[in-house]
Amino acid sequence: DFDSLNQHQTFRVLEEDEKVDKDYKRIPYHIVFDVKFDLRRKSRLVAGGNWCDPPKEDVYSGVVSLDTVRLGFMLAALNNLSVCAADVGTAFLYGKTTEKVFVIAGPEFGPEVAGKRMVIEKGLYGLRSSSARFHEHLSLKLRNLGFLPSKADSDFWYRDKGDHYEYTATYVDDLLVYSKKPMEIIEELKKHYELKGVGVPEYYLGGNMEEIQERTWNEKGIVTALSAKTYIETSTKRLEDLVGKQFPKQCTPMLEGYHPELDDSPHLDPVTATKYRAILGSANWCVTLGRFDVAYATNTLARFSMAPREGHYKQAQRIFGYLSNPAFIKGRLLIDPNEHLLAPGLIKQNPKYDWTEFYPDAEEELPPAGTVPPPKGPKLKITVYVDADHAHD
C-alpha cells in the first residue's frame, strides 16, 4: 500500500523549516488490515477526514443502480455483447484533493520521513471528498473515450457503434463493460488506471453473475443469470450467530394468513429490536439483488421497525429460513433475449374505455427533441404481470 502511495505522490513532505498555511488542519490517520472474499490480504492507510468540517462542494460519488446493471445485461443479450468486469486499484489516489489537511508521518513511513509533516495532495481514503474527486477523474476519461452518461442513469455510459451501442457501468471503482470487444475498452482504461480482477464477472456488488451452460427450451438458449446465492449464504450464517439459533427451513417467506398489523404480542427490548432491523436490512439487500419473491414480506415487516413485536421478529427470521432453504437459495433471474408468446387461451382482450371526459387535455409527456439517442438493435417486447389481489389485501 505504501508503494502505491509513493507512486501516486499522495503526500508532499515538508521540511522542518517549511511553514504550513494557516488554512491547513492536522488530522490523524490509521491503517486498516482486511482479508478479501477471495482470501487476498489487504492493507489500507485511511485518513481521519471526520476531524474536518465538510467541504462546501459535493463530496459523494454517483453509483449505477442495480436495476440499470440488470438492464445492461439484457441489452448485452439482445445485441450479442460480451460483459467484462474490472476494479480500479487504489482508485481514490488518482483524484487531486481540494481539502487542506496534513498528517505527521509515523515510523511506518521510514526513518527519513518519520516525524515530518506531510500535506495530503491526492484523494486519500478517509477524506470526505475523495469519492467525488475520483468520480470526476473517471468521468473525464470516459468522455475522452467517446462515452456519454445516460439520461436515465448518469453512471451508465453509452457510446455509439453504428448499428448498436456499447456501455460502461460505474459503481465508484467497480466497472462493467458491455461491448462486442470489451477488452479494447479495458486496454484504453489501463493507460490511465491500474485495473484488477479483469474478466467475466462472477460476483458484483454482492450478487452472483452466472454463465449458464445448459440449453433451455428456448431456441437460442439463455446464457446469463443473476442471483444472490453467496450473499444469502454469508448473511444467513451471520444473522443466525446474531440471533443465537438456526433458522428453520421454510417454504414461503411469510406465513399464510399472518397479518402483522394485528399482531399484539409483546414489544421487543431495544437490543432485540436492533437485531430485528439487522435482519430486515439484509433481507432488503436480497431484494435489491433480485430476490423479489421476499419483497412483500420484507417491506411489510419494515413498517414496524420502530416498535417491533415478538411475532414480527419470528416472521423476519422466517424470511431467511425461506431464502436459505436449498430448494430456493439458487433462485435466479434469467437474462432471456427471446420473445415469449402466450398461449391464445391465456390472452384476454381488455375493453377500451374513453377517458376524454375526465382527462380532455391528457397527452404523453415526451423528452425534448434531440435529447434521446436514436434506438439501435433489435426491438424489445415487454410483458408485465400484475397481481390484482396484492397479497392478502
mmCIF file of C-alpha atoms in Angstrom:
data_model
loop_
_atom_site.group_PDB
_atom_site.id
_atom_site.type_symbol
_atom_site.label_atom_id
_atom_site.label_comp_id
_atom_site.label_asym_id
_atom_site.label_seq_id
_atom_site.Cartn_x
_atom_site.Cartn_y
_atom_site.Cartn_z
ATOM 1 C CA ASP A 1 0.000 0.000 0.000
ATOM 2 C CA PHE A 2 2.856 2.415 0.794
ATOM 3 C CA ASP A 3 4.373 1.734 -2.639
ATOM 4 C CA SER A 4 1.088 2.872 -4.212
ATOM 5 C CA LEU A 5 1.012 5.984 -2.013
ATOM 6 C CA ASN A 6 4.513 6.948 -3.133
ATOM 7 C CA GLN A 7 3.859 6.080 -6.776
ATOM 8 C CA HIS A 8 0.812 8.356 -6.901
ATOM 9 C CA GLN A 9 2.648 11.128 -4.996
ATOM 10 C CA THR A 10 -0.088 11.169 -2.389
ATOM 11 C CA PHE A 11 1.911 13.278 0.095
ATOM 12 C CA ARG A 12 4.120 16.317 -0.163
ATOM 13 C CA VAL A 13 6.702 16.074 2.599
ATOM 14 C CA LEU A 14 7.536 19.368 4.281
ATOM 15 C CA GLU A 15 10.977 20.094 5.590
ATOM 16 C CA GLU A 16 11.403 21.370 9.129
ATOM 17 C CA ASP A 17 11.857 24.994 8.063
ATOM 18 C CA GLU A 18 8.756 24.985 5.819
ATOM 19 C CA LYS A 19 5.630 26.570 7.218
ATOM 20 C CA VAL A 20 2.138 25.151 6.878
ATOM 21 C CA ASP A 21 -0.517 27.542 5.614
ATOM 22 C CA LYS A 22 -2.895 28.598 8.399
ATOM 23 C CA ASP A 23 -5.833 27.188 6.389
ATOM 24 C CA TYR A 24 -4.402 23.672 6.680
ATOM 25 C CA LYS A 25 -5.517 21.420 9.515
ATOM 26 C CA ARG A 26 -3.699 18.479 11.046
ATOM 27 C CA ILE A 27 -5.662 15.200 11.046
ATOM 28 C CA PRO A 28 -4.772 11.693 12.274
ATOM 29 C CA TYR A 29 -4.580 8.538 10.187
ATOM 30 C CA HIS A 30 -4.692 4.788 10.778
ATOM 31 C CA ILE A 31 -4.073 1.571 8.848
ATOM 32 C CA VAL A 32 -6.823 -0.998 8.215
ATOM 33 C CA PHE A 33 -5.977 -4.648 7.556
ATOM 34 C CA ASP A 34 -8.510 -6.920 5.870
ATOM 35 C CA VAL A 35 -8.962 -10.236 4.053
ATOM 36 C CA LYS A 36 -10.990 -10.054 0.815
ATOM 37 C CA PHE A 37 -13.710 -12.559 -0.123
ATOM 38 C CA ASP A 38 -11.179 -14.364 -2.372
ATOM 39 C CA LEU A 39 -8.702 -14.552 0.591
ATOM 40 C CA ARG A 40 -6.419 -11.784 -0.676
ATOM 41 C CA ARG A 41 -4.802 -9.878 2.179
ATOM 42 C CA LYS A 42 -5.071 -6.136 2.034
ATOM 43 C CA SER A 43 -3.904 -3.087 3.973
ATOM 44 C CA ARG A 44 -5.081 0.460 3.515
ATOM 45 C CA LEU A 45 -3.991 3.768 5.006
ATOM 46 C CA VAL A 46 -7.066 5.791 5.966
ATOM 47 C CA ALA A 47 -7.051 9.492 6.807
ATOM 48 C CA GLY A 48 -9.157 10.856 9.672
ATOM 49 C CA GLY A 49 -11.259 13.079 7.439
ATOM 50 C CA ASN A 50 -14.017 13.133 10.057
ATOM 51 C CA TRP A 51 -11.883 15.610 12.029
ATOM 52 C CA CYS A 52 -12.537 18.278 9.382
ATOM 53 C CA ASP A 53 -15.620 20.294 8.548
ATOM 54 C CA PRO A 54 -17.476 19.016 5.473
ATOM 55 C CA PRO A 55 -16.352 20.763 2.261
ATOM 56 C CA LYS A 56 -18.825 23.114 0.616
ATOM 57 C CA GLU A 57 -18.697 21.253 -2.713
ATOM 58 C CA ASP A 58 -20.260 17.851 -3.410
ATOM 59 C CA VAL A 59 -18.451 15.041 -1.577
ATOM 60 C CA TYR A 60 -20.224 11.979 -2.987
ATOM 61 C CA SER A 61 -19.643 9.736 -5.978
ATOM 62 C CA GLY A 62 -22.613 8.711 -8.056
ATOM 63 C CA VAL A 63 -23.162 4.954 -8.447
ATOM 64 C CA VAL A 64 -25.034 2.920 -11.028
ATOM 65 C CA SER A 65 -28.235 1.301 -9.757
ATOM 66 C CA LEU A 66 -28.571 -2.473 -9.764
ATOM 67 C CA ASP A 67 -31.746 -2.111 -11.847
ATOM 68 C CA THR A 68 -29.608 -0.440 -14.508
ATOM 69 C CA VAL A 69 -26.963 -3.174 -14.248
ATOM 70 C CA ARG A 70 -29.672 -5.772 -14.932
ATOM 71 C CA LEU A 71 -30.899 -3.742 -17.910
ATOM 72 C CA GLY A 72 -27.303 -3.665 -19.126
ATOM 73 C CA PHE A 73 -27.153 -7.454 -19.127
ATOM 74 C CA MET A 74 -30.445 -7.513 -21.045
ATOM 75 C CA LEU A 75 -29.080 -5.069 -23.640
ATOM 76 C CA ALA A 76 -25.946 -7.219 -23.902
ATOM 77 C CA ALA A 77 -28.028 -10.350 -24.552
ATOM 78 C CA LEU A 78 -30.151 -8.565 -27.183
ATOM 79 C CA ASN A 79 -27.147 -7.147 -29.054
ATOM 80 C CA ASN A 80 -24.723 -10.084 -28.616
ATOM 81 C CA LEU A 81 -22.378 -8.028 -26.423
ATOM 82 C CA SER A 82 -19.807 -9.558 -24.109
ATOM 83 C CA VAL A 83 -19.543 -8.391 -20.500
ATOM 84 C CA CYS A 84 -16.218 -7.736 -18.760
ATOM 85 C CA ALA A 85 -15.660 -6.615 -15.167
ATOM 86 C CA ALA A 86 -12.741 -4.665 -13.736
ATOM 87 C CA ASP A 87 -11.796 -2.979 -10.474
ATOM 88 C CA VAL A 88 -9.680 0.187 -10.313
ATOM 89 C CA GLY A 89 -6.836 -0.371 -7.844
ATOM 90 C CA THR A 90 -6.142 2.397 -5.294
ATOM 91 C CA ALA A 91 -8.839 4.374 -7.072
ATOM 92 C CA PHE A 92 -9.031 7.427 -4.807
ATOM 93 C CA LEU A 93 -5.338 8.197 -5.302
ATOM 94 C CA TYR A 94 -5.985 9.264 -8.904
ATOM 95 C CA GLY A 95 -8.025 12.333 -7.970
ATOM 96 C CA LYS A 96 -6.436 15.500 -6.608
ATOM 97 C CA THR A 97 -7.980 16.611 -3.324
ATOM 98 C CA THR A 98 -9.196 20.140 -2.646
ATOM 99 C CA GLU A 99 -9.151 19.630 1.119
ATOM 100 C CA LYS A 100 -6.426 21.411 3.068
ATOM 101 C CA VAL A 101 -5.109 18.836 5.526
ATOM 102 C CA PHE A 102 -1.793 17.369 6.658
ATOM 103 C CA VAL A 103 -0.566 14.489 8.825
ATOM 104 C CA ILE A 104 2.512 13.750 10.907
ATOM 105 C CA ALA A 105 4.367 10.748 9.459
ATOM 106 C CA GLY A 106 4.725 7.738 11.729
ATOM 107 C CA PRO A 107 7.556 5.166 11.811
ATOM 108 C CA GLU A 108 5.848 3.080 9.079
ATOM 109 C CA PHE A 109 6.930 5.737 6.544
ATOM 110 C CA GLY A 110 10.604 5.042 7.269
ATOM 111 C CA PRO A 111 13.257 6.828 9.346
ATOM 112 C CA GLU A 112 13.861 9.541 6.734
ATOM 113 C CA VAL A 113 10.240 10.746 6.835
ATOM 114 C CA ALA A 114 9.033 9.768 10.305
ATOM 115 C CA GLY A 115 8.032 12.786 12.398
ATOM 116 C CA LYS A 116 7.737 15.144 9.420
ATOM 117 C CA ARG A 117 4.587 16.947 8.312
ATOM 118 C CA MET A 118 3.041 15.646 5.084
ATOM 119 C CA VAL A 119 0.430 17.580 3.121
ATOM 120 C CA ILE A 120 -2.167 15.274 1.527
ATOM 121 C CA GLU A 121 -2.253 16.014 -2.201
ATOM 122 C CA LYS A 122 -4.440 13.179 -3.541
ATOM 123 C CA GLY A 123 -7.887 11.815 -2.666
ATOM 124 C CA LEU A 124 -6.719 9.575 0.158
ATOM 125 C CA TYR A 125 -9.188 7.085 1.627
ATOM 126 C CA GLY A 126 -10.953 8.640 4.584
ATOM 127 C CA LEU A 127 -11.128 12.181 3.246
ATOM 128 C CA ARG A 128 -14.690 13.410 2.781
ATOM 129 C CA SER A 129 -14.415 14.400 -0.874
ATOM 130 C CA SER A 130 -12.270 11.536 -2.225
ATOM 131 C CA SER A 131 -15.202 9.713 -3.844
ATOM 132 C CA ALA A 132 -16.310 12.817 -5.716
ATOM 133 C CA ARG A 133 -12.776 13.597 -6.903
ATOM 134 C CA PHE A 134 -12.321 10.092 -8.339
ATOM 135 C CA HIS A 135 -15.749 10.249 -9.968
ATOM 136 C CA GLU A 136 -14.686 13.466 -11.733
ATOM 137 C CA HIS A 137 -11.423 11.838 -12.864
ATOM 138 C CA LEU A 138 -13.093 8.688 -14.250
ATOM 139 C CA SER A 139 -15.919 10.658 -15.898
ATOM 140 C CA LEU A 140 -13.385 12.757 -17.792
ATOM 141 C CA LYS A 141 -11.566 9.646 -19.061
ATOM 142 C CA LEU A 142 -14.821 8.032 -20.226
ATOM 143 C CA ARG A 143 -15.866 11.202 -22.048
ATOM 144 C CA ASN A 144 -12.459 11.281 -23.765
ATOM 145 C CA LEU A 145 -13.173 7.728 -24.979
ATOM 146 C CA GLY A 146 -16.432 8.916 -26.553
ATOM 147 C CA PHE A 147 -18.840 7.741 -23.849
ATOM 148 C CA LEU A 148 -21.789 9.846 -22.710
ATOM 149 C CA PRO A 149 -23.799 9.446 -19.486
ATOM 150 C CA SER A 150 -27.300 8.033 -19.913
ATOM 151 C CA LYS A 151 -30.207 10.346 -19.136
ATOM 152 C CA ALA A 152 -31.856 7.570 -17.142
ATOM 153 C CA ASP A 153 -28.768 6.805 -15.013
ATOM 154 C CA SER A 154 -25.782 9.130 -15.130
ATOM 155 C CA ASP A 155 -23.392 6.308 -14.124
ATOM 156 C CA PHE A 156 -24.429 4.131 -17.075
ATOM 157 C CA TRP A 157 -22.358 5.356 -20.022
ATOM 158 C CA TYR A 158 -23.029 4.635 -23.694
ATOM 159 C CA ARG A 159 -21.075 5.004 -26.948
ATOM 160 C CA ASP A 160 -22.470 4.856 -30.487
ATOM 161 C CA LYS A 161 -21.080 1.980 -32.576
ATOM 162 C CA GLY A 162 -23.202 2.449 -35.681
ATOM 163 C CA ASP A 163 -25.759 -0.338 -35.555
ATOM 164 C CA HIS A 164 -25.660 -0.666 -31.753
ATOM 165 C CA TYR A 165 -24.394 0.974 -28.578
ATOM 166 C CA GLU A 166 -21.791 -0.269 -26.127
ATOM 167 C CA TYR A 167 -21.977 0.554 -22.443
ATOM 168 C CA THR A 168 -19.932 1.017 -19.281
ATOM 169 C CA ALA A 169 -21.463 0.888 -15.795
ATOM 170 C CA THR A 170 -19.543 2.526 -12.933
ATOM 171 C CA TYR A 171 -20.032 1.937 -9.211
ATOM 172 C CA VAL A 172 -17.244 4.125 -7.788
ATOM 173 C CA ASP A 173 -14.185 1.954 -8.670
ATOM 174 C CA ASP A 174 -16.076 -1.136 -9.921
ATOM 175 C CA LEU A 175 -16.612 -1.243 -13.693
ATOM 176 C CA LEU A 176 -18.742 -3.355 -16.018
ATOM 177 C CA VAL A 177 -18.113 -3.056 -19.761
ATOM 178 C CA TYR A 178 -20.737 -4.288 -22.245
ATOM 179 C CA SER A 179 -19.250 -4.456 -25.735
ATOM 180 C CA LYS A 180 -18.526 -6.775 -28.671
ATOM 181 C CA LYS A 181 -14.858 -6.060 -27.965
ATOM 182 C CA PRO A 182 -14.752 -5.179 -24.253
ATOM 183 C CA MET A 183 -11.011 -5.729 -23.906
ATOM 184 C CA GLU A 184 -10.353 -2.813 -26.264
ATOM 185 C CA ILE A 185 -12.093 -0.506 -23.780
ATOM 186 C CA ILE A 186 -10.295 -2.175 -20.871
ATOM 187 C CA GLU A 187 -6.926 -1.639 -22.564
ATOM 188 C CA GLU A 188 -7.741 2.045 -23.101
ATOM 189 C CA LEU A 189 -8.598 2.447 -19.415
ATOM 190 C CA LYS A 190 -5.400 0.603 -18.441
ATOM 191 C CA LYS A 191 -3.441 3.518 -19.898
ATOM 192 C CA HIS A 192 -4.775 5.637 -17.027
ATOM 193 C CA TYR A 193 -5.606 3.189 -14.212
ATOM 194 C CA GLU A 194 -4.294 0.052 -12.579
ATOM 195 C CA LEU A 195 -7.119 -2.442 -13.222
ATOM 196 C CA LYS A 196 -7.588 -5.624 -11.195
ATOM 197 C CA GLY A 197 -9.988 -8.550 -11.452
ATOM 198 C CA VAL A 198 -10.378 -8.174 -15.220
ATOM 199 C CA GLY A 199 -12.575 -10.875 -16.735
ATOM 200 C CA VAL A 200 -16.060 -12.316 -16.965
ATOM 201 C CA PRO A 201 -17.986 -11.066 -13.899
ATOM 202 C CA GLU A 202 -18.751 -13.751 -11.331
ATOM 203 C CA TYR A 203 -19.554 -11.602 -8.304
ATOM 204 C CA TYR A 204 -20.622 -7.949 -8.454
ATOM 205 C CA LEU A 205 -21.841 -5.766 -5.566
ATOM 206 C CA GLY A 206 -22.845 -8.796 -3.510
ATOM 207 C CA GLY A 207 -24.614 -10.587 -6.361
ATOM 208 C CA ASN A 208 -23.590 -13.635 -8.376
ATOM 209 C CA MET A 209 -23.271 -13.470 -12.169
ATOM 210 C CA GLU A 210 -23.625 -16.959 -13.618
ATOM 211 C CA GLU A 211 -22.806 -18.208 -17.087
ATOM 212 C CA ILE A 212 -25.357 -20.913 -17.903
ATOM 213 C CA GLN A 213 -24.041 -23.795 -19.961
ATOM 214 C CA GLU A 214 -27.131 -25.999 -20.167
ATOM 215 C CA ARG A 215 -29.620 -25.499 -23.003
ATOM 216 C CA THR A 216 -33.158 -24.473 -22.205
ATOM 217 C CA TRP A 217 -36.371 -24.933 -24.122
ATOM 218 C CA ASN A 218 -35.618 -21.635 -25.837
ATOM 219 C CA GLU A 219 -34.353 -21.850 -29.372
ATOM 220 C CA LYS A 220 -31.309 -19.676 -28.693
ATOM 221 C CA GLY A 221 -30.803 -20.650 -25.055
ATOM 222 C CA ILE A 222 -30.162 -18.445 -22.029
ATOM 223 C CA VAL A 223 -26.517 -17.760 -21.239
ATOM 224 C CA THR A 224 -26.597 -15.424 -18.208
ATOM 225 C CA ALA A 225 -28.365 -15.437 -14.836
ATOM 226 C CA LEU A 226 -28.179 -13.176 -11.775
ATOM 227 C CA SER A 227 -28.606 -14.447 -8.222
ATOM 228 C CA ALA A 228 -27.896 -13.602 -4.574
ATOM 229 C CA LYS A 229 -26.741 -17.080 -3.527
ATOM 230 C CA THR A 230 -23.399 -16.079 -1.980
ATOM 231 C CA TYR A 231 -24.889 -13.138 -0.098
ATOM 232 C CA ILE A 232 -27.728 -15.288 1.256
ATOM 233 C CA GLU A 233 -25.275 -17.921 2.499
ATOM 234 C CA THR A 234 -22.982 -15.440 4.273
ATOM 235 C CA SER A 235 -25.754 -13.262 5.704
ATOM 236 C CA THR A 236 -27.780 -16.239 6.957
ATOM 237 C CA LYS A 237 -24.797 -17.521 8.942
ATOM 238 C CA ARG A 238 -24.086 -14.048 10.306
ATOM 239 C CA LEU A 239 -27.711 -13.468 11.312
ATOM 240 C CA GLU A 240 -28.027 -16.904 12.914
ATOM 241 C CA ASP A 241 -24.963 -16.100 15.033
ATOM 242 C CA LEU A 242 -26.567 -12.747 15.898
ATOM 243 C CA VAL A 243 -29.888 -14.306 16.924
ATOM 244 C CA GLY A 244 -28.275 -17.316 18.603
ATOM 245 C CA LYS A 245 -30.105 -20.079 16.747
ATOM 246 C CA GLN A 246 -30.519 -21.675 13.342
ATOM 247 C CA PHE A 247 -33.450 -20.551 11.228
ATOM 248 C CA PRO A 248 -35.869 -23.418 10.456
ATOM 249 C CA LYS A 249 -36.176 -24.012 6.709
ATOM 250 C CA GLN A 250 -39.420 -22.578 5.297
ATOM 251 C CA CYS A 251 -41.373 -22.993 2.053
ATOM 252 C CA THR A 252 -42.774 -19.440 1.985
ATOM 253 C CA PRO A 253 -41.263 -16.083 3.082
ATOM 254 C CA MET A 254 -44.368 -15.195 5.136
ATOM 255 C CA LEU A 255 -46.859 -17.360 6.985
ATOM 256 C CA GLU A 256 -50.105 -17.559 5.042
ATOM 257 C CA GLY A 257 -52.864 -15.616 6.763
ATOM 258 C CA TYR A 258 -50.465 -13.683 9.017
ATOM 259 C CA HIS A 259 -51.391 -10.002 9.414
ATOM 260 C CA PRO A 260 -48.528 -8.131 11.130
ATOM 261 C CA GLU A 261 -50.737 -5.104 11.784
ATOM 262 C CA LEU A 262 -52.941 -7.306 14.005
ATOM 263 C CA ASP A 263 -50.027 -8.788 15.964
ATOM 264 C CA ASP A 264 -50.456 -7.992 19.684
ATOM 265 C CA SER A 265 -47.505 -9.983 21.058
ATOM 266 C CA PRO A 266 -45.128 -8.175 23.500
ATOM 267 C CA HIS A 267 -42.790 -5.495 22.163
ATOM 268 C CA LEU A 268 -39.119 -6.362 21.757
ATOM 269 C CA ASP A 269 -36.474 -4.940 24.070
ATOM 270 C CA PRO A 270 -34.067 -2.388 22.470
ATOM 271 C CA VAL A 271 -31.279 -4.941 21.843
ATOM 272 C CA THR A 272 -33.556 -7.474 20.159
ATOM 273 C CA ALA A 273 -35.240 -4.689 18.164
ATOM 274 C CA THR A 274 -31.812 -3.844 16.744
ATOM 275 C CA LYS A 275 -31.404 -7.482 15.673
ATOM 276 C CA TYR A 276 -34.828 -7.290 14.010
ATOM 277 C CA ARG A 277 -33.738 -4.281 11.964
ATOM 278 C CA ALA A 278 -30.485 -6.045 11.031
ATOM 279 C CA ILE A 279 -32.441 -8.998 9.624
ATOM 280 C CA LEU A 280 -34.680 -6.696 7.582
ATOM 281 C CA GLY A 281 -31.696 -4.702 6.348
ATOM 282 C CA SER A 282 -30.078 -7.863 4.974
ATOM 283 C CA ALA A 283 -33.401 -9.022 3.511
ATOM 284 C CA ASN A 284 -33.808 -5.658 1.791
ATOM 285 C CA TRP A 285 -30.412 -6.067 0.108
ATOM 286 C CA CYS A 286 -31.519 -9.514 -1.095
ATOM 287 C CA VAL A 287 -34.478 -7.763 -2.759
ATOM 288 C CA THR A 288 -32.094 -5.232 -4.299
ATOM 289 C CA LEU A 289 -30.025 -8.115 -5.694
ATOM 290 C CA GLY A 290 -33.100 -9.505 -7.414
ATOM 291 C CA ARG A 291 -34.890 -11.729 -4.888
ATOM 292 C CA PHE A 292 -38.228 -10.034 -5.459
ATOM 293 C CA ASP A 293 -40.030 -13.045 -4.012
ATOM 294 C CA VAL A 294 -39.299 -11.735 -0.500
ATOM 295 C CA ALA A 295 -40.059 -8.085 -1.282
ATOM 296 C CA TYR A 296 -43.603 -8.152 0.093
ATOM 297 C CA ALA A 297 -42.627 -9.854 3.363
ATOM 298 C CA THR A 298 -39.627 -7.540 3.832
ATOM 299 C CA ASN A 299 -41.497 -4.306 3.084
ATOM 300 C CA THR A 300 -44.481 -5.272 5.213
ATOM 301 C CA LEU A 301 -42.383 -6.104 8.273
ATOM 302 C CA ALA A 302 -40.240 -2.983 7.774
ATOM 303 C CA ARG A 303 -43.310 -0.874 8.609
ATOM 304 C CA PHE A 304 -42.896 -1.969 12.231
ATOM 305 C CA SER A 305 -39.155 -1.277 12.599
ATOM 306 C CA MET A 306 -39.636 1.442 15.225
ATOM 307 C CA ALA A 307 -41.678 -0.738 17.602
ATOM 308 C CA PRO A 308 -41.389 -4.396 16.530
ATOM 309 C CA ARG A 309 -43.098 -7.188 18.414
ATOM 310 C CA GLU A 310 -42.078 -10.777 19.122
ATOM 311 C CA GLY A 311 -44.374 -12.016 16.354
ATOM 312 C CA HIS A 312 -42.722 -9.659 13.846
ATOM 313 C CA TYR A 313 -39.291 -10.893 14.972
ATOM 314 C CA LYS A 314 -40.303 -14.503 14.365
ATOM 315 C CA GLN A 315 -41.646 -13.651 10.909
ATOM 316 C CA ALA A 316 -38.445 -11.757 9.996
ATOM 317 C CA GLN A 317 -36.406 -14.876 10.763
ATOM 318 C CA ARG A 318 -38.768 -16.823 8.516
ATOM 319 C CA ILE A 319 -37.581 -14.770 5.518
ATOM 320 C CA PHE A 320 -34.066 -16.175 5.820
ATOM 321 C CA GLY A 321 -35.438 -19.595 6.693
ATOM 322 C CA TYR A 322 -37.048 -19.440 3.258
ATOM 323 C CA LEU A 323 -34.094 -17.892 1.415
ATOM 324 C CA SER A 324 -31.582 -20.391 2.851
ATOM 325 C CA ASN A 325 -33.792 -23.379 2.013
ATOM 326 C CA PRO A 326 -31.764 -25.475 -0.501
ATOM 327 C CA ALA A 327 -34.853 -25.541 -2.723
ATOM 328 C CA PHE A 328 -34.898 -21.733 -3.043
ATOM 329 C CA ILE A 329 -31.386 -20.425 -2.351
ATOM 330 C CA LYS A 330 -30.437 -20.887 -6.013
ATOM 331 C CA GLY A 331 -33.324 -18.715 -7.215
ATOM 332 C CA ARG A 332 -32.026 -16.576 -10.057
ATOM 333 C CA LEU A 333 -33.060 -14.067 -12.706
ATOM 334 C CA LEU A 334 -32.555 -15.404 -16.220
ATOM 335 C CA ILE A 335 -31.406 -12.897 -18.832
ATOM 336 C CA ASP A 336 -33.518 -14.122 -21.714
ATOM 337 C CA PRO A 337 -33.426 -12.191 -25.038
ATOM 338 C CA ASN A 338 -36.046 -14.372 -26.692
ATOM 339 C CA GLU A 339 -39.624 -13.311 -27.297
ATOM 340 C CA HIS A 340 -42.180 -15.350 -25.360
ATOM 341 C CA LEU A 341 -45.600 -15.975 -26.859
ATOM 342 C CA LEU A 342 -48.529 -16.573 -24.548
ATOM 343 C CA ALA A 343 -50.976 -19.330 -25.400
ATOM 344 C CA PRO A 344 -54.021 -17.845 -27.213
ATOM 345 C CA GLY A 345 -56.372 -19.063 -24.480
ATOM 346 C CA LEU A 346 -54.461 -17.022 -21.866
ATOM 347 C CA ILE A 347 -54.707 -13.726 -23.736
ATOM 348 C CA LYS A 348 -57.739 -11.640 -22.845
ATOM 349 C CA GLN A 349 -58.679 -8.588 -24.828
ATOM 350 C CA ASN A 350 -59.132 -5.701 -22.423
ATOM 351 C CA PRO A 351 -62.124 -3.479 -23.201
ATOM 352 C CA LYS A 352 -61.263 0.035 -24.366
ATOM 353 C CA TYR A 353 -62.582 2.982 -22.395
ATOM 354 C CA ASP A 354 -62.996 6.590 -23.386
ATOM 355 C CA TRP A 355 -61.456 8.791 -20.673
ATOM 356 C CA THR A 356 -61.511 12.085 -22.569
ATOM 357 C CA GLU A 357 -64.401 13.361 -20.440
ATOM 358 C CA PHE A 358 -62.213 13.182 -17.325
ATOM 359 C CA TYR A 359 -58.827 13.920 -18.945
ATOM 360 C CA PRO A 360 -59.578 16.058 -22.021
ATOM 361 C CA ASP A 361 -56.085 17.564 -22.276
ATOM 362 C CA ALA A 362 -54.039 14.475 -21.389
ATOM 363 C CA GLU A 363 -51.098 13.674 -23.642
ATOM 364 C CA GLU A 364 -47.962 11.591 -23.341
ATOM 365 C CA GLU A 365 -45.041 13.542 -21.892
ATOM 366 C CA LEU A 366 -42.015 13.010 -24.105
ATOM 367 C CA PRO A 367 -38.427 14.282 -23.719
ATOM 368 C CA PRO A 368 -37.473 17.304 -25.833
ATOM 369 C CA ALA A 369 -36.448 16.528 -29.406
ATOM 370 C CA GLY A 370 -32.767 15.712 -29.824
ATOM 371 C CA THR A 371 -32.201 14.731 -26.187
ATOM 372 C CA VAL A 372 -32.854 10.996 -26.636
ATOM 373 C CA PRO A 373 -30.336 8.856 -28.565
ATOM 374 C CA PRO A 374 -31.889 7.048 -31.553
ATOM 375 C CA PRO A 375 -32.850 3.421 -30.847
ATOM 376 C CA LYS A 376 -30.491 0.763 -32.215
ATOM 377 C CA GLY A 377 -30.516 -3.009 -32.236
ATOM 378 C CA PRO A 378 -33.494 -5.383 -32.151
ATOM 379 C CA LYS A 379 -36.848 -4.285 -30.785
ATOM 380 C CA LEU A 380 -37.896 -5.425 -27.344
ATOM 381 C CA LYS A 381 -41.339 -6.589 -26.293
ATOM 382 C CA ILE A 382 -42.194 -6.026 -22.621
ATOM 383 C CA THR A 383 -44.720 -8.177 -20.800
ATOM 384 C CA VAL A 384 -45.973 -7.002 -17.411
ATOM 385 C CA TYR A 385 -47.689 -9.281 -14.906
ATOM 386 C CA VAL A 386 -49.993 -7.671 -12.333
ATOM 387 C CA ASP A 387 -51.151 -9.233 -9.072
ATOM 388 C CA ALA A 388 -54.600 -7.682 -8.701
ATOM 389 C CA ASP A 389 -55.147 -9.380 -5.334
ATOM 390 C CA HIS A 390 -51.954 -7.803 -3.870
ATOM 391 C CA ALA A 391 -51.063 -10.414 -1.252
ATOM 392 C CA HIS A 392 -53.918 -10.829 1.223
ATOM 393 C CA ASP A 393 -55.324 -7.306 0.999
#
